[in-house]
């Protein structure tokens, strides 16, 4: 009787040559995930990636049945210029890749906030595709007196995210008007500068086809941010964190008096406090986003997350939620509750690959 060959899975994460040579399932931050796969009968192996090792990693990945990728594109010298074409080549060979580079481009940039602005998680959102558009359209929006939050197309850790509002007594209709700005990068403080100077700080975000996304500042930011962890289209856990990026100063205090960011507290998907959000995400928003962006369920990442701020309450006192970011390419750490979801979703993908005799690929 023919025995079924064990499924082979690679977990790809960054490191240098020494890390790659010494890698084992136990000596990295994904050890619990390796153990969960082993318990499910899946052979999971480390695939340590560096651009200098791209060809070697490619050869490894072409011998497995699937690969889960954890590479932050903004923490590498060359971004994903070498990695993404290699992963597309691996996916084209019938190996499932999550998250596939094409799915990252659809879900994992700030442009998704603009594209899905009409969904229930959206808000009044604008897109500036050039410096000319930013200079032409932003002043009139600031003239209303409403604070805006501008975000570069791809960024992390608050880099390229700015709170902007008109200065006291100003209208911000001319480029020499004074505005109050604060960068969300840790350690930044509020400054009073001209619009022209602010535009100069944003110029780099438009290089090589970049853009900026503009959303209204959410006053309930002080109540923290909720991270909703998803495996495919199912909520697998939550994280809640008190943040300090763009946090307003206390009454009579200065911006140096704002609290430090709190730890992210993790919760299972059954946590009572988040059930209203869970229902919205699973039964309304994710499906609508899939349809809008052209992403099938099996193309959704094995692990991804959506960050929500609290929006205004409705007439009945119920919370609304505003999407401020989606993370796809390097979601870690994550709640322990996600592990069984991730294992089962991966097994589904491996079974699908087997059933199609190697012709399956995740990419659109």
Coordinates of C-alpha atoms in Angstrom, one line a residue:
X1 CA 0.0 0.0 0.0
X2 CA 1.4 3.4 -1.0
X3 CA 2.2 5.7 1.9
X4 CA 1.3 9.4 1.7
X5 CA 4.4 11.6 1.7
X6 CA 4.4 14.0 4.6
X7 CA 3.7 17.6 3.7
X8 CA 6.6 19.9 3.8
X9 CA 6.2 23.5 4.8
X10 CA 8.8 26.3 5.0
X11 CA 8.6 29.2 7.4
X12 CA 10.5 32.1 5.9
X13 CA 11.9 34.9 8.1
X14 CA 14.9 37.2 7.9
X15 CA 18.5 36.6 9.0
X16 CA 22.1 36.4 7.8
X17 CA 24.2 33.4 6.7
X18 CA 25.1 32.4 10.2
X19 CA 21.4 32.5 11.3
X20 CA 20.5 30.4 8.3
X21 CA 23.2 27.8 8.9
X22 CA 22.3 27.4 12.5
X23 CA 18.5 27.6 12.2
X24 CA 16.3 25.0 13.8
X25 CA 12.6 24.9 14.5
X26 CA 13.4 25.7 18.2
X27 CA 15.8 28.7 18.0
X28 CA 13.6 31.4 16.6
X29 CA 10.5 33.4 17.6
X30 CA 8.3 31.0 15.6
X31 CA 9.1 28.0 17.8
X32 CA 5.5 27.6 19.0
X33 CA 4.2 27.6 15.4
X34 CA 6.8 25.0 14.4
X35 CA 5.7 22.9 17.3
X36 CA 2.0 23.3 16.4
X37 CA 2.7 22.1 12.9
X38 CA 4.8 19.1 14.1
X39 CA 1.8 18.1 16.3
X40 CA -0.4 18.2 13.2
X41 CA 2.0 15.9 11.3
X42 CA 3.4 18.7 9.1
X43 CA 7.2 18.9 8.5
X44 CA 7.9 22.6 9.0
X45 CA 11.4 23.8 8.3
X46 CA 13.2 27.2 8.8
X47 CA 13.9 29.2 5.6
X48 CA 16.1 32.1 6.7
X49 CA 16.2 34.7 4.1
X50 CA 18.6 37.4 3.1
X51 CA 18.9 39.1 -0.3
X52 CA 22.5 37.6 -0.7
X53 CA 21.0 34.2 -0.2
X54 CA 18.1 34.6 -2.5
X55 CA 19.1 31.8 -5.0
X56 CA 19.8 29.4 -2.2
X57 CA 16.4 30.1 -0.5
X58 CA 14.7 29.7 -3.9
X59 CA 16.1 26.2 -4.3
X60 CA 14.9 25.3 -0.8
X61 CA 11.4 26.6 -1.4
X62 CA 11.0 24.8 -4.7
X63 CA 11.2 21.5 -2.8
X64 CA 8.4 22.2 -0.3
X65 CA 4.6 22.2 -0.6
X66 CA 4.0 25.6 0.9
X67 CA 5.8 28.6 2.5
X68 CA 4.6 31.1 5.1
X69 CA 6.5 34.4 4.8
X70 CA 7.4 36.9 7.6
X71 CA 9.5 39.6 6.0
X72 CA 9.0 43.3 6.8
X73 CA 9.7 45.0 3.5
X74 CA 10.7 48.2 5.3
X75 CA 13.4 46.6 7.4
X76 CA 15.6 45.4 4.5
X77 CA 18.1 47.4 2.5
X78 CA 16.5 46.6 -0.9
X79 CA 12.9 46.2 0.3
X80 CA 11.4 43.3 -1.5
X81 CA 12.9 43.9 -4.9
X82 CA 14.5 40.5 -5.0
X83 CA 12.2 38.6 -2.7
X84 CA 8.9 39.2 -4.4
X85 CA 9.9 38.0 -7.9
X86 CA 11.4 34.9 -6.3
X87 CA 8.2 34.2 -4.3
X88 CA 6.1 34.7 -7.5
X89 CA 8.3 32.2 -9.2
X90 CA 7.8 29.7 -6.4
X91 CA 4.1 30.3 -6.4
X92 CA 4.0 29.8 -10.2
X93 CA 5.6 26.4 -9.7
X94 CA 2.5 25.3 -7.8
X95 CA 3.7 25.9 -4.2
X96 CA 1.3 28.0 -2.1
X97 CA 2.8 31.2 -0.8
X98 CA 1.3 33.3 2.0
X99 CA 1.2 36.1 1.9
X100 CA 1.6 36.2 -1.8
X101 CA 3.3 39.5 -3.0
X102 CA 0.3 40.4 -5.2
X103 CA -2.1 40.0 -2.3
X104 CA 0.2 42.2 -0.2
X105 CA -0.1 45.0 -2.8
X106 CA -3.9 44.8 -2.7
X107 CA -4.3 44.6 1.1
X108 CA -1.1 45.7 2.8
X109 CA -0.6 49.3 1.8
X110 CA -2.3 52.5 3.0
X111 CA -4.1 52.8 -0.4
X112 CA -6.5 50.1 0.9
X113 CA -7.9 52.8 3.3
X114 CA -8.9 54.9 0.3
X115 CA -10.2 52.0 -1.9
X116 CA -12.4 50.6 0.9
X117 CA -13.5 54.0 2.3
X118 CA -17.2 53.3 1.4
X119 CA -17.3 50.1 3.5
X120 CA -18.5 50.2 7.1
X121 CA -15.0 50.4 8.4
X122 CA -14.2 53.5 6.3
X123 CA -14.3 57.2 6.9
X124 CA -13.9 60.4 4.9
X125 CA -10.6 59.5 3.1
X126 CA -8.7 61.2 0.3
X127 CA -5.7 60.1 -1.8
X128 CA -2.9 62.3 -3.1
X129 CA -1.0 60.7 -5.9
X130 CA 1.4 63.6 -6.4
X131 CA 2.9 66.6 -4.6
X132 CA 0.8 68.8 -6.9
X133 CA -2.4 67.2 -5.6
X134 CA -1.3 67.5 -2.0
X135 CA -0.5 71.2 -2.4
X136 CA -3.7 71.9 -4.3
X137 CA -6.2 70.1 -2.1
X138 CA -4.9 69.9 1.5
X139 CA -5.1 73.6 2.3
X140 CA -8.9 73.8 1.8
X141 CA -9.5 70.8 3.9
X142 CA -7.4 72.2 6.8
X143 CA -9.3 75.5 6.5
X144 CA -12.4 73.8 8.0
X145 CA -10.5 73.5 11.3
X146 CA -10.6 69.7 11.3
X147 CA -7.4 68.0 12.1
X148 CA -6.2 65.5 9.4
X149 CA -3.9 62.5 9.5
X150 CA -1.7 61.9 6.5
X151 CA 0.0 58.6 5.9
X152 CA 2.6 57.6 3.4
X153 CA 1.8 54.7 1.0
X154 CA 4.0 52.2 2.9
X155 CA 5.4 52.7 6.3
X156 CA 5.6 51.3 9.8
X157 CA 6.2 52.4 13.4
X158 CA 4.5 55.7 12.7
X159 CA 7.1 56.7 10.1
X160 CA 5.5 58.9 7.4
X161 CA 2.3 59.4 9.5
X162 CA 1.5 63.1 10.4
X163 CA -1.3 64.8 12.3
X164 CA -1.8 68.3 10.6
X165 CA -4.2 71.1 11.6
X166 CA -4.3 74.8 11.0
X167 CA -2.6 77.1 13.4
X168 CA -4.4 79.4 15.9
X169 CA -6.3 82.1 14.0
X170 CA -5.1 80.9 10.7
X171 CA -7.0 79.6 7.7
X172 CA -4.2 77.5 6.1
X173 CA -5.4 78.6 2.7
X174 CA -2.0 79.8 1.6
X175 CA 1.3 78.0 1.6
X176 CA 2.9 80.5 3.9
X177 CA 0.2 79.9 6.6
X178 CA 1.3 78.3 9.8
X179 CA 0.0 74.8 10.6
X180 CA 0.6 72.5 13.7
X181 CA 2.1 69.2 12.7
X182 CA 3.2 66.2 14.7
X183 CA 5.0 63.1 13.3
X184 CA 3.7 59.8 14.7
X185 CA 7.3 58.4 15.0
X186 CA 8.2 57.8 18.6
X187 CA 9.8 60.8 20.3
X188 CA 8.3 63.4 18.0
X189 CA 6.7 66.6 19.3
X190 CA 4.2 69.0 17.9
X191 CA 5.7 71.8 15.8
X192 CA 4.3 75.1 14.3
X193 CA 5.6 75.3 10.7
X194 CA 4.4 76.7 7.4
X195 CA 2.5 74.6 4.9
X196 CA 5.4 75.0 2.5
X197 CA 7.8 73.4 5.0
X198 CA 5.4 70.6 5.7
X199 CA 5.1 69.9 2.0
X200 CA 8.9 69.7 1.8
X201 CA 8.9 67.0 4.5
X202 CA 6.4 65.0 2.5
X203 CA 8.2 65.2 -0.8
X204 CA 10.1 61.9 -0.4
X205 CA 6.8 60.0 0.0
X206 CA 5.9 60.7 -3.7
X207 CA 9.2 59.3 -5.1
X208 CA 9.0 56.3 -7.3
X209 CA 5.2 56.4 -7.7
X210 CA 4.3 56.9 -4.0
X211 CA 1.2 58.6 -2.6
X212 CA -0.3 59.8 0.6
X213 CA -3.6 59.0 2.2
X214 CA -5.6 61.6 4.2
X215 CA -8.1 60.7 7.0
X216 CA -9.8 62.7 9.7
X217 CA -8.1 62.6 13.1
X218 CA -10.1 60.4 15.5
X219 CA -10.7 62.0 18.8
X220 CA -11.2 58.7 20.6
X221 CA -7.6 57.7 19.9
X222 CA -7.1 58.1 23.7
X223 CA -9.2 55.0 24.3
X224 CA -6.6 52.8 22.5
X225 CA -6.4 50.8 19.3
X226 CA -7.8 47.3 18.7
X227 CA -5.9 44.9 16.5
X228 CA -8.1 42.2 14.9
X229 CA -6.1 39.2 13.9
X230 CA -7.5 37.1 11.0
X231 CA -6.7 33.8 9.5
X232 CA -8.2 33.8 6.0
X233 CA -11.6 35.4 6.7
X234 CA -12.0 34.3 10.3
X235 CA -11.1 36.3 13.4
X236 CA -8.5 34.4 15.5
X237 CA -7.8 36.8 18.2
X238 CA -7.5 40.4 19.3
X239 CA -4.9 42.8 20.7
X240 CA -5.7 46.0 22.5
X241 CA -3.1 48.7 23.2
X242 CA -3.0 52.1 24.7
X243 CA -0.9 54.1 22.2
X244 CA 0.8 57.5 22.4
X245 CA 1.4 58.3 18.7
X246 CA -0.5 61.5 18.0
X247 CA -1.8 61.4 21.6
X248 CA -3.0 64.9 22.7
X249 CA -1.4 66.5 25.7
X250 CA -3.2 66.6 29.0
X251 CA -5.1 69.8 29.8
X252 CA -2.5 72.5 30.8
X253 CA 0.3 70.1 30.0
X254 CA 2.9 69.8 27.1
X255 CA 3.4 67.1 24.6
X256 CA 6.2 65.7 26.7
X257 CA 3.6 64.8 29.3
X258 CA 1.7 62.2 27.2
X259 CA 1.8 58.7 28.5
X260 CA 4.1 56.0 27.2
X261 CA 2.5 53.4 25.0
X262 CA 1.1 50.5 27.0
X263 CA 1.7 46.8 26.3
X264 CA -0.5 45.1 23.7
X265 CA -2.9 42.9 25.7
X266 CA -4.0 39.8 23.8
X267 CA -7.4 38.2 23.9
X268 CA -9.0 35.1 22.2
X269 CA -11.6 35.5 19.5
X270 CA -14.3 34.7 22.1
X271 CA -13.5 37.8 24.3
X272 CA -16.9 39.4 25.1
X273 CA -15.6 43.0 24.7
X274 CA -14.9 42.5 21.0
X275 CA -17.8 40.5 19.8
X276 CA -19.6 43.4 18.0
X277 CA -16.4 44.1 16.1
X278 CA -15.9 40.4 15.3
X279 CA -19.4 40.2 13.8
X280 CA -18.8 43.2 11.7
X281 CA -15.4 42.0 10.4
X282 CA -16.4 38.4 9.7
X283 CA -20.0 39.0 8.3
X284 CA -19.7 42.3 6.6
X285 CA -16.4 44.0 6.0
X286 CA -13.9 41.3 5.0
X287 CA -16.3 39.9 2.4
X288 CA -17.1 43.3 1.0
X289 CA -13.4 44.1 0.8
X290 CA -12.7 40.8 -1.0
X291 CA -15.3 41.6 -3.6
X292 CA -14.1 45.1 -4.1
X293 CA -10.4 44.2 -4.3
X294 CA -10.8 41.0 -6.3
X295 CA -9.4 38.6 -3.6
X296 CA -10.7 35.1 -3.3
X297 CA -11.0 33.5 0.2
X298 CA -8.1 31.1 -0.5
X299 CA -5.9 34.0 -1.6
X300 CA -6.3 35.8 1.8
X301 CA -3.2 35.5 4.0
X302 CA -2.8 32.7 6.5
X303 CA -2.3 35.5 9.1
X304 CA -3.1 39.2 8.8
X305 CA -4.5 42.0 11.0
X306 CA -6.7 45.1 10.9
X307 CA -6.1 48.0 13.2
X308 CA -9.2 49.9 14.4
X309 CA -9.7 53.1 16.3
X310 CA -13.0 53.9 17.9
X311 CA -15.2 56.3 15.9
X312 CA -18.2 58.3 17.0
X313 CA -21.0 56.5 18.9
X314 CA -24.4 56.1 17.2
X315 CA -27.7 57.4 18.7
X316 CA -28.1 54.2 20.7
X317 CA -24.6 54.5 22.2
X318 CA -23.0 51.8 20.2
X319 CA -19.4 52.2 19.1
X320 CA -18.3 52.6 15.5
X321 CA -14.9 51.5 14.3
X322 CA -12.5 53.2 11.8
X323 CA -9.9 51.2 10.0
X324 CA -6.5 52.9 10.2
X325 CA -4.2 50.2 8.9
X326 CA -3.9 46.6 7.6
X327 CA -0.8 44.6 8.2
X328 CA -0.1 41.6 5.9
X329 CA 3.6 41.0 5.2
X330 CA 5.0 40.5 8.7
X331 CA 2.3 39.9 11.4
X332 CA 4.2 38.9 14.5
X333 CA 3.8 38.6 17.4
X334 CA 0.2 37.4 17.5
X335 CA -2.1 35.9 20.2
X336 CA -1.6 32.2 21.1
X337 CA -5.2 31.7 20.1
X338 CA -4.3 32.1 16.4
X339 CA -2.1 29.0 16.3
X340 CA -4.8 26.3 15.8
X341 CA -6.5 28.6 13.2
X342 CA -3.2 29.0 11.3
X343 CA -2.4 25.3 11.4
X344 CA -5.9 24.3 10.1
X345 CA -5.9 27.0 7.4
X346 CA -2.4 25.9 6.2
X347 CA -3.5 22.2 6.2
X348 CA -6.5 23.2 4.0
X349 CA -4.1 24.9 1.6
X350 CA -1.7 21.9 1.5
X351 CA -4.7 19.6 0.8
X352 CA -5.8 21.9 -2.0
X353 CA -2.4 21.8 -3.5
X354 CA -2.3 18.0 -3.4
X355 CA -5.8 17.7 -5.0
X356 CA -4.7 19.8 -7.9
X357 CA -1.5 17.9 -8.5
X358 CA 0.8 20.8 -8.0
X359 CA -1.1 23.3 -10.2
X360 CA -2.3 25.5 -7.3
X361 CA -0.9 28.9 -6.6
X362 CA -2.2 31.6 -4.3
X363 CA -1.6 34.6 -6.6
X364 CA -4.4 36.3 -8.4

